[in-house]
CSV table of C-alpha atoms and ligand atoms in Angstrom, one decimal:
chain,number,residue,atom,x,y,z
A,1,UNK,CA,26.3,-16.0,-47.8
A,2,UNK,CA,26.4,-13.8,-50.8
A,3,UNK,CA,26.8,-10.0,-50.6
A,4,UNK,CA,23.1,-9.3,-51.2
A,5,UNK,CA,22.0,-11.6,-48.4
A,6,UNK,CA,24.4,-9.8,-46.1
A,7,UNK,CA,22.9,-6.4,-47.2
A,8,UNK,CA,19.4,-7.7,-46.6
A,9,UNK,CA,20.1,-9.2,-43.2
A,10,UNK,CA,22.2,-6.4,-41.7
A,11,UNK,CA,20.2,-4.7,-39.0
A,12,UNK,CA,21.3,-2.4,-36.2
A,13,UNK,CA,21.8,-4.6,-33.2
A,14,UNK,CA,21.6,-2.9,-29.8
A,15,UNK,CA,21.7,-5.9,-27.4
A,16,UNK,CA,24.7,-8.3,-27.3
A,17,UNK,CA,25.5,-11.6,-25.6
A,18,UNK,CA,28.7,-11.9,-23.7
A,19,UNK,CA,30.1,-14.5,-26.1
A,20,UNK,CA,33.6,-13.6,-27.1
A,21,UNK,CA,34.6,-13.0,-30.7
A,22,UNK,CA,37.1,-15.7,-31.8
A,23,UNK,CA,40.4,-14.2,-32.9
A,24,UNK,CA,40.2,-15.6,-36.4
A,25,UNK,CA,36.8,-13.9,-36.8
A,26,UNK,CA,38.1,-10.6,-35.5
A,27,UNK,CA,41.0,-10.8,-37.9
A,28,UNK,CA,38.5,-11.2,-40.8
A,29,UNK,CA,36.6,-8.1,-39.5
A,30,UNK,CA,39.9,-6.2,-39.6
A,31,UNK,CA,40.5,-7.3,-43.2
A,32,UNK,CA,37.0,-6.1,-44.2
A,33,UNK,CA,38.0,-2.6,-42.8
A,34,UNK,CA,41.5,-2.7,-44.4
A,35,UNK,CA,40.4,-3.9,-47.8
A,36,UNK,CA,37.9,-1.0,-48.3
A,37,UNK,CA,38.5,1.4,-51.1
A,38,UNK,CA,39.4,5.1,-50.4
A,39,UNK,CA,39.9,8.1,-52.6
A,40,UNK,CA,43.4,7.8,-54.3
A,41,UNK,CA,43.9,4.8,-52.1
A,42,UNK,CA,45.2,7.2,-49.4
A,43,UNK,CA,43.6,5.0,-46.6
A,44,UNK,CA,43.4,8.0,-44.3
A,45,UNK,CA,42.3,5.9,-41.3
A,46,UNK,CA,43.1,4.4,-38.0
A,47,UNK,CA,40.8,2.0,-36.2
A,48,UNK,CA,41.0,1.6,-32.5
A,49,UNK,CA,39.8,-1.8,-31.3
A,50,UNK,CA,38.4,-1.4,-27.8
A,51,UNK,CA,37.9,-4.5,-25.6
A,52,UNK,CA,38.6,-3.1,-22.2
A,53,UNK,CA,35.4,-2.9,-20.1
A,54,UNK,CA,36.2,0.4,-18.4
A,55,UNK,CA,37.1,2.1,-21.7
A,56,UNK,CA,33.9,0.6,-23.4
A,57,UNK,CA,31.8,2.1,-20.7
A,58,UNK,CA,33.5,5.5,-21.0
A,59,UNK,CA,32.9,5.4,-24.8
A,60,UNK,CA,29.2,4.6,-24.2
A,61,UNK,CA,29.0,7.5,-21.9
A,62,UNK,CA,30.6,9.7,-24.5
A,63,UNK,CA,27.9,8.4,-26.9
A,64,UNK,CA,25.2,10.3,-25.0
A,65,UNK,CA,24.9,7.4,-22.6
A,66,UNK,CA,24.1,4.7,-25.0
A,67,UNK,CA,25.0,2.2,-22.3
A,68,UNK,CA,24.0,-0.9,-24.3
A,69,UNK,CA,27.1,-0.3,-26.5
A,70,UNK,CA,29.4,-1.5,-23.7
A,71,UNK,CA,27.7,-5.0,-23.7
A,72,UNK,CA,29.5,-5.7,-27.0
A,73,UNK,CA,32.8,-7.5,-26.6
A,74,UNK,CA,34.4,-5.0,-29.1
A,75,UNK,CA,33.8,-1.4,-30.0
A,76,UNK,CA,35.6,-0.2,-33.1
A,77,UNK,CA,36.4,3.5,-33.2
A,78,UNK,CA,36.9,4.7,-36.7
A,79,UNK,CA,39.3,7.7,-36.9
A,80,UNK,CA,40.2,9.7,-39.9
A,81,UNK,CA,43.3,11.8,-40.8
A,82,UNK,CA,41.8,14.7,-42.7
A,83,UNK,CA,45.3,15.8,-43.8
A,84,UNK,CA,45.9,12.5,-45.4
A,85,UNK,CA,42.6,12.3,-47.3
A,86,UNK,CA,41.8,13.4,-50.8
A,87,UNK,CA,40.8,17.1,-50.5
A,88,UNK,CA,38.9,17.8,-53.6
A,89,UNK,CA,36.0,15.4,-53.5
A,90,UNK,CA,33.5,16.7,-56.0
A,91,UNK,CA,35.7,19.7,-56.3
A,92,UNK,CA,34.6,21.0,-52.9
A,93,UNK,CA,35.6,18.8,-49.9
A,94,UNK,CA,37.5,16.1,-48.2
A,95,UNK,CA,36.9,12.5,-48.7
A,96,UNK,CA,37.8,11.6,-45.1
A,97,UNK,CA,34.3,10.8,-43.8
A,98,UNK,CA,33.4,9.0,-47.0
A,99,UNK,CA,36.5,6.8,-46.9
A,100,UNK,CA,35.9,5.9,-43.3
A,101,UNK,CA,32.2,5.3,-43.9
A,102,UNK,CA,32.9,2.8,-46.7
A,103,UNK,CA,35.4,0.9,-44.5
A,104,UNK,CA,32.9,0.8,-41.6
A,105,UNK,CA,30.1,-0.4,-43.8
A,106,UNK,CA,32.4,-3.2,-45.1
A,107,UNK,CA,32.6,-4.2,-41.5
A,108,UNK,CA,28.8,-4.2,-41.0
A,109,UNK,CA,28.4,-6.6,-44.0
A,110,UNK,CA,31.3,-8.9,-43.1
A,111,UNK,CA,29.9,-9.1,-39.6
A,112,UNK,CA,26.5,-10.4,-40.9
A,113,UNK,CA,28.2,-13.4,-42.5
A,114,UNK,CA,29.8,-14.3,-39.2
A,115,UNK,CA,26.5,-14.0,-37.3
A,116,UNK,CA,27.8,-10.8,-35.6
A,117,UNK,CA,25.7,-7.7,-34.9
A,118,UNK,CA,26.8,-4.1,-35.4
A,119,UNK,CA,25.3,-0.7,-35.0
A,120,UNK,CA,26.6,2.6,-36.4
A,121,UNK,CA,27.1,5.1,-33.6
A,122,UNK,CA,27.1,8.7,-34.9
A,123,UNK,CA,25.7,10.3,-31.7
A,124,UNK,CA,28.8,11.0,-29.6
A,125,UNK,CA,30.7,13.8,-28.2
A,126,UNK,CA,34.0,13.8,-30.2
A,127,UNK,CA,36.0,15.6,-27.6
A,128,UNK,CA,35.0,13.1,-25.0
A,129,UNK,CA,35.9,10.1,-27.2
A,130,UNK,CA,39.2,11.7,-28.0
A,131,UNK,CA,40.0,12.2,-24.4
A,132,UNK,CA,39.1,8.6,-23.5
A,133,UNK,CA,41.4,7.2,-26.2
A,134,UNK,CA,44.1,9.9,-26.3
A,135,UNK,CA,43.3,10.6,-29.9
A,136,UNK,CA,45.2,13.7,-31.2
A,137,UNK,CA,43.4,17.0,-31.9
A,138,UNK,CA,44.0,16.8,-35.6
A,139,UNK,CA,42.4,13.4,-36.0
A,140,UNK,CA,38.7,13.2,-36.6
A,141,UNK,CA,36.4,10.6,-34.9
A,142,UNK,CA,34.1,9.6,-37.7
A,143,UNK,CA,32.0,6.8,-36.1
A,144,UNK,CA,32.0,4.1,-33.5
A,145,UNK,CA,30.7,0.6,-34.0
A,146,UNK,CA,30.0,-2.0,-31.3
A,147,UNK,CA,30.6,-5.5,-32.6
A,148,UNK,CA,29.3,-8.7,-31.0
A,149,UNK,CA,27.0,-11.7,-31.1
A,150,UNK,CA,23.3,-10.5,-30.8
A,151,UNK,CA,21.6,-11.3,-27.5
A,152,UNK,CA,18.8,-13.0,-29.3
A,153,UNK,CA,18.3,-14.8,-32.7
A,154,UNK,CA,15.4,-12.5,-33.5
A,155,UNK,CA,17.7,-9.5,-33.6
A,156,UNK,CA,19.1,-10.8,-36.9
A,157,UNK,CA,16.3,-10.5,-39.4
A,158,UNK,CA,15.8,-9.2,-42.9
A,159,UNK,CA,15.3,-5.4,-43.6
A,160,UNK,CA,11.8,-4.3,-43.0
A,161,UNK,CA,10.8,-2.9,-46.4
A,162,UNK,CA,8.3,-0.5,-44.9
A,163,UNK,CA,11.1,1.3,-43.1
A,164,UNK,CA,12.7,2.4,-46.3
A,165,UNK,CA,11.6,5.2,-48.7
A,166,UNK,CA,9.8,3.8,-51.7
A,167,UNK,CA,11.8,3.2,-54.8
A,168,UNK,CA,9.7,5.8,-56.8
A,169,UNK,CA,10.8,8.5,-54.4
A,170,UNK,CA,14.5,8.0,-54.5
A,171,UNK,CA,15.4,6.9,-58.1
A,172,UNK,CA,15.1,9.1,-61.2
A,173,UNK,CA,16.3,8.3,-64.7
A,174,UNK,CA,18.4,10.5,-66.9
A,175,UNK,CA,17.9,13.6,-64.7
A,176,UNK,CA,17.1,14.8,-61.2
A,177,UNK,CA,13.4,14.9,-60.5
A,178,UNK,CA,12.4,13.1,-63.7
B,1,FMN,C1,25.7,7.5,-39.7
B,1,FMN,C2,24.8,6.7,-38.8
B,1,FMN,C3,24.8,7.1,-37.4
B,1,FMN,C4,24.0,6.3,-36.5
B,1,FMN,N1,24.0,6.6,-35.2
B,1,FMN,C5,23.3,5.8,-34.3
B,1,FMN,C6,23.4,6.0,-32.9
B,1,FMN,O1,24.2,6.8,-32.4
B,1,FMN,N2,22.7,5.2,-32.1
B,1,FMN,C7,21.9,4.2,-32.6
B,1,FMN,O2,21.3,3.5,-31.8
B,1,FMN,N3,21.8,4.0,-34.0
B,1,FMN,C8,22.5,4.8,-34.8
B,1,FMN,N4,22.4,4.6,-36.2
B,1,FMN,C9,21.6,3.4,-36.7
B,1,FMN,C10,20.3,3.9,-37.4
B,1,FMN,O3,19.3,4.4,-36.5
B,1,FMN,C11,19.8,2.7,-38.2
B,1,FMN,O4,20.7,2.3,-39.2
B,1,FMN,C12,18.5,3.0,-39.0
B,1,FMN,O5,17.4,3.3,-38.1
B,1,FMN,C13,18.0,1.9,-39.9
B,1,FMN,O6,17.9,0.7,-39.2
B,1,FMN,P1,18.7,-0.7,-39.5
B,1,FMN,O7,20.2,-0.3,-39.4
B,1,FMN,O8,18.2,-1.7,-38.6
B,1,FMN,O9,18.4,-1.0,-40.9
B,1,FMN,C14,23.2,5.3,-37.1
B,1,FMN,C15,23.2,5.0,-38.4
B,1,FMN,C16,24.1,5.7,-39.2
B,1,FMN,C17,24.1,5.3,-40.7
């Protein structure tokens, strides 16, 4: 599968089979995270790989009761060290969320090639996630991502073009709004 095919076929999957992820596939997913670029190559991240049923359920509860998340054999919790990240992104801010988002997006695309489904989870109570995983106060929980084989073949399908803003609305040439 080439990169563009992976981009086109990545869809949010919210229903998972109980098929386990083979260790070699999981190792590949970890590489996709680890090989991601980051500002100044600071790699200000830690990824918690959650497989324990009780902990997955507690994370789903912390994610506003998105209970389906716990069906996935693995939930990756992407954590960022703001103090280790580049602090002057655009002259105004930290790169920590961007660094983590790139890594997690690498995971979403690598997953497609392996027939795995993912879904970004941004709706969660950070304090509750931290408490479940004993994450220190100074560490930021940037996102969570369930990872597993989709419950049905129809859940892996190409992007629906009608669910994206039209090209004319989002691209301009040689200036904003032109
Ligand atoms: C930063 C971010 C946070 C998201 N949080 C959630 C979430 O908490 N729960 C959920 O079901 N989907 C979540 N999504 C998935 C989006 O709803 C989904 O990507 C979007 O509707 C487009 O659909 P697609 O991923 O199938 O192309 C999130 C996506 C992003 C990028």
